[in-house]
Amino acid sequence: MTITPGRAVLAVVARHDTDSVRAEALGRQLGLPLIPGNDLPLQGAGAYAAVLLVDGDRLSLQALSPPAETGRRGGRAVLPGPVSADFGSAAMRHRRRGGQNELLGRAVGASASRQPAILDATAGLGRDGFVLADMGCSVTLCEREPVIAALLQWGLTAAAASEDAWLARVARRMALRTGDARDVFADRAVPAEVIYLDPMFPPRDKSAAVKKEMALLQLLLDSDTAPHEAADLLAWALGQDVARVVVKRPTRAAPVAGAAPSHHIAGKAVRFDVYVRRALA
Ligand SMILES: C[S@@+](CC[C@H](N)C(=O)[O-])C[C@H]1O[C@@H](n2cnc3c(N)ncnc32)[C@H](O)[C@@H]1O
């Protein structure tokens, strides 16, 4: 079976018997079936392209069949995953020291003396949001794809309950709202001086790990709609009462919808286009 991007066939699996209550609740929340998972690799899971695996306080997404674009290694299909929002992972800790963070901080106007409230309107797995919260910003994360939102919520809950005081403190600066950012911002009193946008396409990182993760997430996301959606989202953001809008782009990509930013901050792989509306408080 080949995974067709944008048309997922998903199920929830409890890793251990003790996980079954939470797995059932998650299945009900997302409208997904629960299948037995005592015997991984999964027996009887052939109908599913991927599973959401509940394992203690961890939730991860694991492909069961290879997406067309990941190819094969040594004749064996490479299955993408598991993908999770693990803010305490070595990769996230390493990312803390990455040069890109400094660029992101400058783009949103964060400094030692100023930490603007951010609406991360395209939260995904929350990595950029976490970097901003690590700088001291309070971050409202919006994610409209329910499975990605669930991965993110589990990651945030685990991080907030962590015995690592730094991790718990950063996670508590983050709040997730599941839904379209435009509806969330209109409906609720969301404090935000800066709207941050990271539209998915085109992909900006060619590493094997990121390619695999992208392939898996594309199970859930319909890439065909992304370019015009990014333009709609930017037009919406520029109409809001915020001090600035920041858009993450691949370094050499054109600005979204050709809309020239006030200025940009460019690194090797990514660029942040900054649309200044007024001074930050
Ligand atoms: C490229 S990913 C963001 C990655 C994220 N910056 C990170 O660091 O993990 C884009 C995400 O935005 C979400 N998205 C796109 N448009 C949205 C909208 N209008 N409201 C809420 N979420 C949206 C997609 O479902 C996708 O998960």
Coordinates of C-alpha atoms and ligand atoms in Angstrom, one line a residue:
M1 CA 0.0 0.0 0.0
T2 CA 1.3 3.5 -0.8
I3 CA 0.4 6.5 1.3
T4 CA -1.6 9.1 -0.6
P5 CA -0.6 12.5 0.8
G6 CA -3.6 14.4 2.3
R7 CA -5.7 11.3 2.6
A8 CA -4.7 9.6 5.9
V9 CA -5.8 6.2 7.1
L10 CA -5.0 6.4 10.8
A11 CA -5.7 4.4 13.9
V12 CA -4.8 4.7 17.6
V13 CA -2.7 2.0 19.3
A14 CA -2.1 1.5 23.0
R15 CA 1.5 0.4 23.5
H16 CA 0.7 -1.4 26.8
D17 CA -2.5 -2.5 28.5
T18 CA -2.1 0.4 31.0
D19 CA -2.3 2.8 28.0
S20 CA -5.7 1.6 26.8
V21 CA -7.9 4.1 28.7
R22 CA -6.0 7.1 27.3
A23 CA -5.8 5.6 23.9
E24 CA -9.6 5.0 23.8
A25 CA -10.2 8.6 24.9
L26 CA -7.8 9.9 22.2
G27 CA -9.6 7.7 19.6
R28 CA -12.9 9.2 20.6
Q29 CA -11.5 12.7 20.6
L30 CA -10.2 12.3 17.1
G31 CA -12.8 10.0 15.7
L32 CA -10.2 7.3 15.0
P33 CA -10.5 3.5 15.6
L34 CA -8.5 1.8 18.3
I35 CA -6.5 -1.3 17.2
P36 CA -4.6 -3.8 19.4
G37 CA -0.9 -3.1 19.7
N38 CA 0.4 -5.6 22.2
D39 CA 2.4 -7.2 19.5
L40 CA 4.4 -4.5 17.6
P41 CA 5.1 -4.6 14.7
L42 CA 1.4 -4.3 14.5
Q43 CA -0.7 -7.3 13.7
G44 CA -3.8 -6.7 11.7
A45 CA -2.8 -3.1 11.0
G46 CA -2.6 -3.6 7.3
A47 CA -5.5 -1.3 6.5
Y48 CA -3.8 1.7 8.1
A49 CA -1.2 3.9 6.6
A50 CA 0.0 5.1 10.0
V51 CA -0.8 4.8 13.7
L52 CA -0.9 7.2 16.7
L53 CA 1.0 5.3 19.4
V54 CA 0.1 5.9 23.0
D55 CA 3.0 5.0 25.3
G56 CA 2.7 6.3 28.8
D57 CA 2.7 10.1 28.5
R58 CA 4.2 10.0 25.0
L59 CA 2.2 10.2 21.8
S60 CA 3.9 9.6 18.5
L61 CA 2.9 9.1 14.9
Q62 CA 4.4 6.1 13.1
A63 CA 4.0 5.1 9.4
L64 CA 3.1 1.5 8.7
S65 CA 3.7 1.7 4.9
P66 CA 6.2 3.8 3.0
P67 CA 5.1 7.1 1.4
A68 CA 6.0 7.2 -2.3
E69 CA 8.6 9.9 -1.8
T70 CA 10.8 8.3 0.9
G71 CA 12.2 5.6 -1.3
R72 CA 14.0 2.5 -0.2
R73 CA 17.4 1.8 1.6
G74 CA 19.2 -1.4 0.6
G75 CA 16.0 -2.8 -0.9
R76 CA 14.1 -2.2 2.3
A77 CA 11.3 0.4 2.6
V78 CA 12.1 3.1 5.1
L79 CA 9.1 3.8 7.3
P80 CA 9.0 7.4 8.5
G81 CA 8.5 8.0 12.2
P82 CA 8.0 8.0 15.0
V83 CA 7.2 11.7 15.0
S84 CA 6.3 13.4 18.3
A85 CA 6.6 16.7 20.0
D86 CA 9.4 15.9 22.5
F87 CA 10.6 19.2 23.9
G88 CA 13.1 17.6 26.3
S89 CA 14.8 15.6 23.5
A90 CA 18.5 16.0 22.7
A91 CA 17.5 17.5 19.3
M92 CA 15.4 20.2 21.0
R93 CA 18.2 21.0 23.5
H94 CA 20.7 21.1 20.6
R95 CA 18.3 23.4 18.7
R96 CA 18.4 25.8 21.6
R97 CA 22.0 26.7 20.7
G98 CA 21.3 27.1 16.9
G99 CA 22.1 30.3 15.2
Q100 CA 18.6 30.4 13.7
N101 CA 17.1 31.1 17.2
E102 CA 18.9 34.4 17.4
L103 CA 17.5 35.4 14.0
L104 CA 14.0 34.4 15.1
G105 CA 14.4 36.4 18.3
R106 CA 15.5 39.5 16.4
A107 CA 12.7 39.1 13.9
V108 CA 9.9 39.1 16.6
G109 CA 11.7 41.8 18.6
A110 CA 12.6 39.7 21.6
S111 CA 15.5 40.8 23.8
A112 CA 16.7 40.5 27.4
S113 CA 14.5 43.5 28.3
R114 CA 11.5 42.8 26.1
Q115 CA 9.5 39.6 25.4
P116 CA 6.5 40.3 23.3
A117 CA 3.5 38.1 23.4
I118 CA 3.3 36.0 20.3
L119 CA 0.5 34.3 18.3
D120 CA 2.2 31.4 16.6
A121 CA -0.6 31.0 14.0
T122 CA 0.9 27.9 12.3
A123 CA 2.2 25.9 15.3
G124 CA 2.9 22.5 13.8
L125 CA 4.9 20.5 16.3
G126 CA 5.7 23.7 18.2
R127 CA 9.4 23.9 17.8
D128 CA 9.6 27.5 16.8
G129 CA 7.0 28.3 19.5
F130 CA 9.2 26.6 22.0
V131 CA 12.2 28.6 21.0
L132 CA 10.2 31.8 21.5
A133 CA 8.9 30.7 24.9
D134 CA 12.5 29.8 25.8
M135 CA 13.4 33.5 25.2
G136 CA 10.7 34.4 27.7
C137 CA 7.8 35.2 25.4
S138 CA 4.3 34.0 26.2
V139 CA 3.2 32.0 23.1
T140 CA -0.3 31.2 22.0
L141 CA 0.0 28.3 19.6
C142 CA -2.7 27.6 17.0
E143 CA -2.9 24.4 15.1
R144 CA -5.9 23.5 13.0
E145 CA -5.0 19.9 12.1
P146 CA -6.4 17.8 15.0
V147 CA -3.8 15.0 14.9
I148 CA -0.9 17.4 14.9
A149 CA -2.6 19.4 17.6
A150 CA -2.9 16.2 19.7
L151 CA 0.8 15.4 19.2
L152 CA 1.6 19.0 20.3
Q153 CA -0.7 19.0 23.3
W154 CA 0.8 15.7 24.6
G155 CA 4.3 17.1 24.2
L156 CA 3.3 20.3 26.0
T157 CA 1.6 18.4 28.9
A158 CA 4.6 16.1 29.3
A159 CA 7.0 19.0 29.3
A160 CA 5.0 21.1 31.8
A161 CA 5.0 18.1 34.1
S162 CA 8.7 17.4 33.7
E163 CA 11.1 17.3 36.7
D164 CA 13.4 19.5 34.6
A165 CA 12.6 22.9 36.0
W166 CA 13.8 24.7 32.9
L167 CA 11.6 22.6 30.6
A168 CA 8.5 22.9 32.7
R169 CA 8.9 26.7 33.0
V170 CA 9.3 27.1 29.2
A171 CA 6.3 24.8 28.5
R172 CA 4.1 26.8 30.9
R173 CA 4.6 29.9 28.8
M174 CA 2.9 28.1 25.9
A175 CA -0.8 27.6 25.4
L176 CA -2.3 25.6 22.5
R177 CA -5.6 26.4 20.9
T178 CA -6.8 23.8 18.4
G179 CA -8.4 25.4 15.4
D180 CA -7.8 27.9 12.6
A181 CA -5.7 30.8 13.9
R182 CA -8.1 33.3 12.4
D183 CA -11.1 31.9 14.3
V184 CA -9.1 31.5 17.5
F185 CA -7.9 35.2 17.3
A186 CA -11.4 36.4 16.5
D187 CA -13.2 34.4 19.2
R188 CA -11.0 34.6 22.2
A189 CA -9.1 37.3 24.0
V190 CA -5.6 36.3 22.8
P191 CA -2.9 38.7 23.9
A192 CA -0.5 39.1 21.0
E193 CA 1.8 41.8 19.9
V194 CA 3.4 39.7 17.1
I195 CA 1.8 37.2 14.7
Y196 CA 4.3 34.5 13.6
L197 CA 3.7 32.5 10.4
D198 CA 5.6 29.5 9.2
P199 CA 3.7 28.1 6.1
M200 CA 4.7 24.5 5.3
F201 CA 5.8 24.8 1.7
P202 CA 8.2 24.8 -0.1
P203 CA 10.2 22.5 2.3
R204 CA 13.4 24.2 3.4
D205 CA 15.5 21.4 4.9
K206 CA 16.9 18.6 2.8
S207 CA 18.1 16.4 5.6
A208 CA 16.9 12.8 5.6
A209 CA 15.3 13.1 9.0
V210 CA 13.3 16.2 8.0
K211 CA 12.3 14.6 4.7
K212 CA 10.9 11.6 6.5
E213 CA 9.1 13.7 9.0
M214 CA 7.6 15.9 6.2
A215 CA 6.5 12.7 4.3
L216 CA 4.7 11.6 7.4
L217 CA 3.1 14.9 8.2
Q218 CA 1.9 15.2 4.6
L219 CA -0.3 12.3 5.4
L220 CA -2.3 14.8 7.3
L221 CA -1.8 18.0 5.3
D222 CA -3.0 18.8 1.8
S223 CA 0.1 20.3 0.2
D224 CA -1.8 21.5 -2.9
T225 CA -3.7 24.1 -1.0
A226 CA -0.7 25.5 0.9
P227 CA 0.6 28.4 -1.4
H228 CA -2.7 30.3 -1.6
E229 CA -3.4 29.6 2.0
A230 CA -0.1 31.2 3.0
A231 CA -1.2 34.3 1.0
D232 CA -4.6 34.4 2.7
L233 CA -3.1 34.0 6.1
L234 CA -0.6 36.8 5.6
A235 CA -3.3 39.1 4.3
W236 CA -5.4 38.3 7.4
A237 CA -2.4 38.8 9.8
L238 CA -1.6 42.2 8.2
G239 CA -5.1 43.3 8.9
Q240 CA -4.9 42.5 12.7
D241 CA -4.1 45.0 15.4
V242 CA -0.5 43.8 16.2
A243 CA 2.9 45.5 16.2
R244 CA 4.4 43.2 13.6
V245 CA 3.9 40.1 11.5
V246 CA 6.9 37.7 10.9
V247 CA 6.9 35.1 8.2
K248 CA 9.5 32.3 8.0
R249 CA 10.6 31.5 4.5
P250 CA 13.4 29.5 2.8
T251 CA 16.3 31.9 2.2
R252 CA 15.9 32.1 -1.6
A253 CA 12.1 31.9 -1.8
A254 CA 10.1 35.0 -2.8
P255 CA 8.1 36.7 -0.1
V256 CA 4.6 35.2 0.4
A257 CA 2.2 36.6 -2.3
G258 CA 5.1 38.9 -3.4
A259 CA 4.3 41.2 -0.4
A260 CA 7.5 43.2 0.3
P261 CA 8.4 43.1 4.0
S262 CA 9.6 46.2 6.0
H263 CA 12.9 44.3 6.4
H264 CA 14.2 40.8 6.5
I265 CA 16.7 38.8 8.6
A266 CA 18.3 36.1 6.6
G267 CA 20.3 33.0 7.7
K268 CA 21.8 30.2 5.5
A269 CA 18.6 28.2 5.2
V270 CA 15.8 30.4 6.4
R271 CA 14.8 34.0 6.2
F272 CA 12.4 35.9 8.4
D273 CA 10.3 38.5 6.6
V274 CA 9.3 41.2 9.1
Y275 CA 6.2 43.4 8.4
V276 CA 6.3 46.3 10.9
R277 CA 2.9 47.9 11.7
R278 CA 3.9 50.0 14.8
A279 CA 6.6 50.0 17.5
L280 CA 6.6 47.2 20.1
A281 CA 5.5 48.3 23.6
Ligands
LIG1 C1 5.4 24.3 8.7 S1 4.3 23.8 9.9 C2 4.8 24.7 11.3 C3 6.0 24.2 11.9 C4 6.3 24.9 13.2 N1 6.8 26.3 13.0 C5 7.4 24.2 14.0 O1 8.4 24.9 14.4 O2 7.2 23.0 14.4 C6 2.7 24.6 9.5 C7 1.5 24.1 10.4 O3 0.6 25.2 10.3 C8 -0.7 24.6 10.4 N2 -1.6 25.6 9.8 C9 -1.7 26.1 8.5 N3 -2.6 27.1 8.4 C10 -3.2 27.2 9.6 C11 -4.2 28.1 10.2 N4 -4.8 29.0 9.4 N5 -4.5 28.0 11.5 C12 -3.9 27.1 12.3 N6 -2.9 26.2 11.8 C13 -2.5 26.3 10.5 C14 -0.6 23.3 9.5 O4 -1.6 22.4 9.9 C15 0.8 22.9 9.9 O5 0.8 22.0 11.0

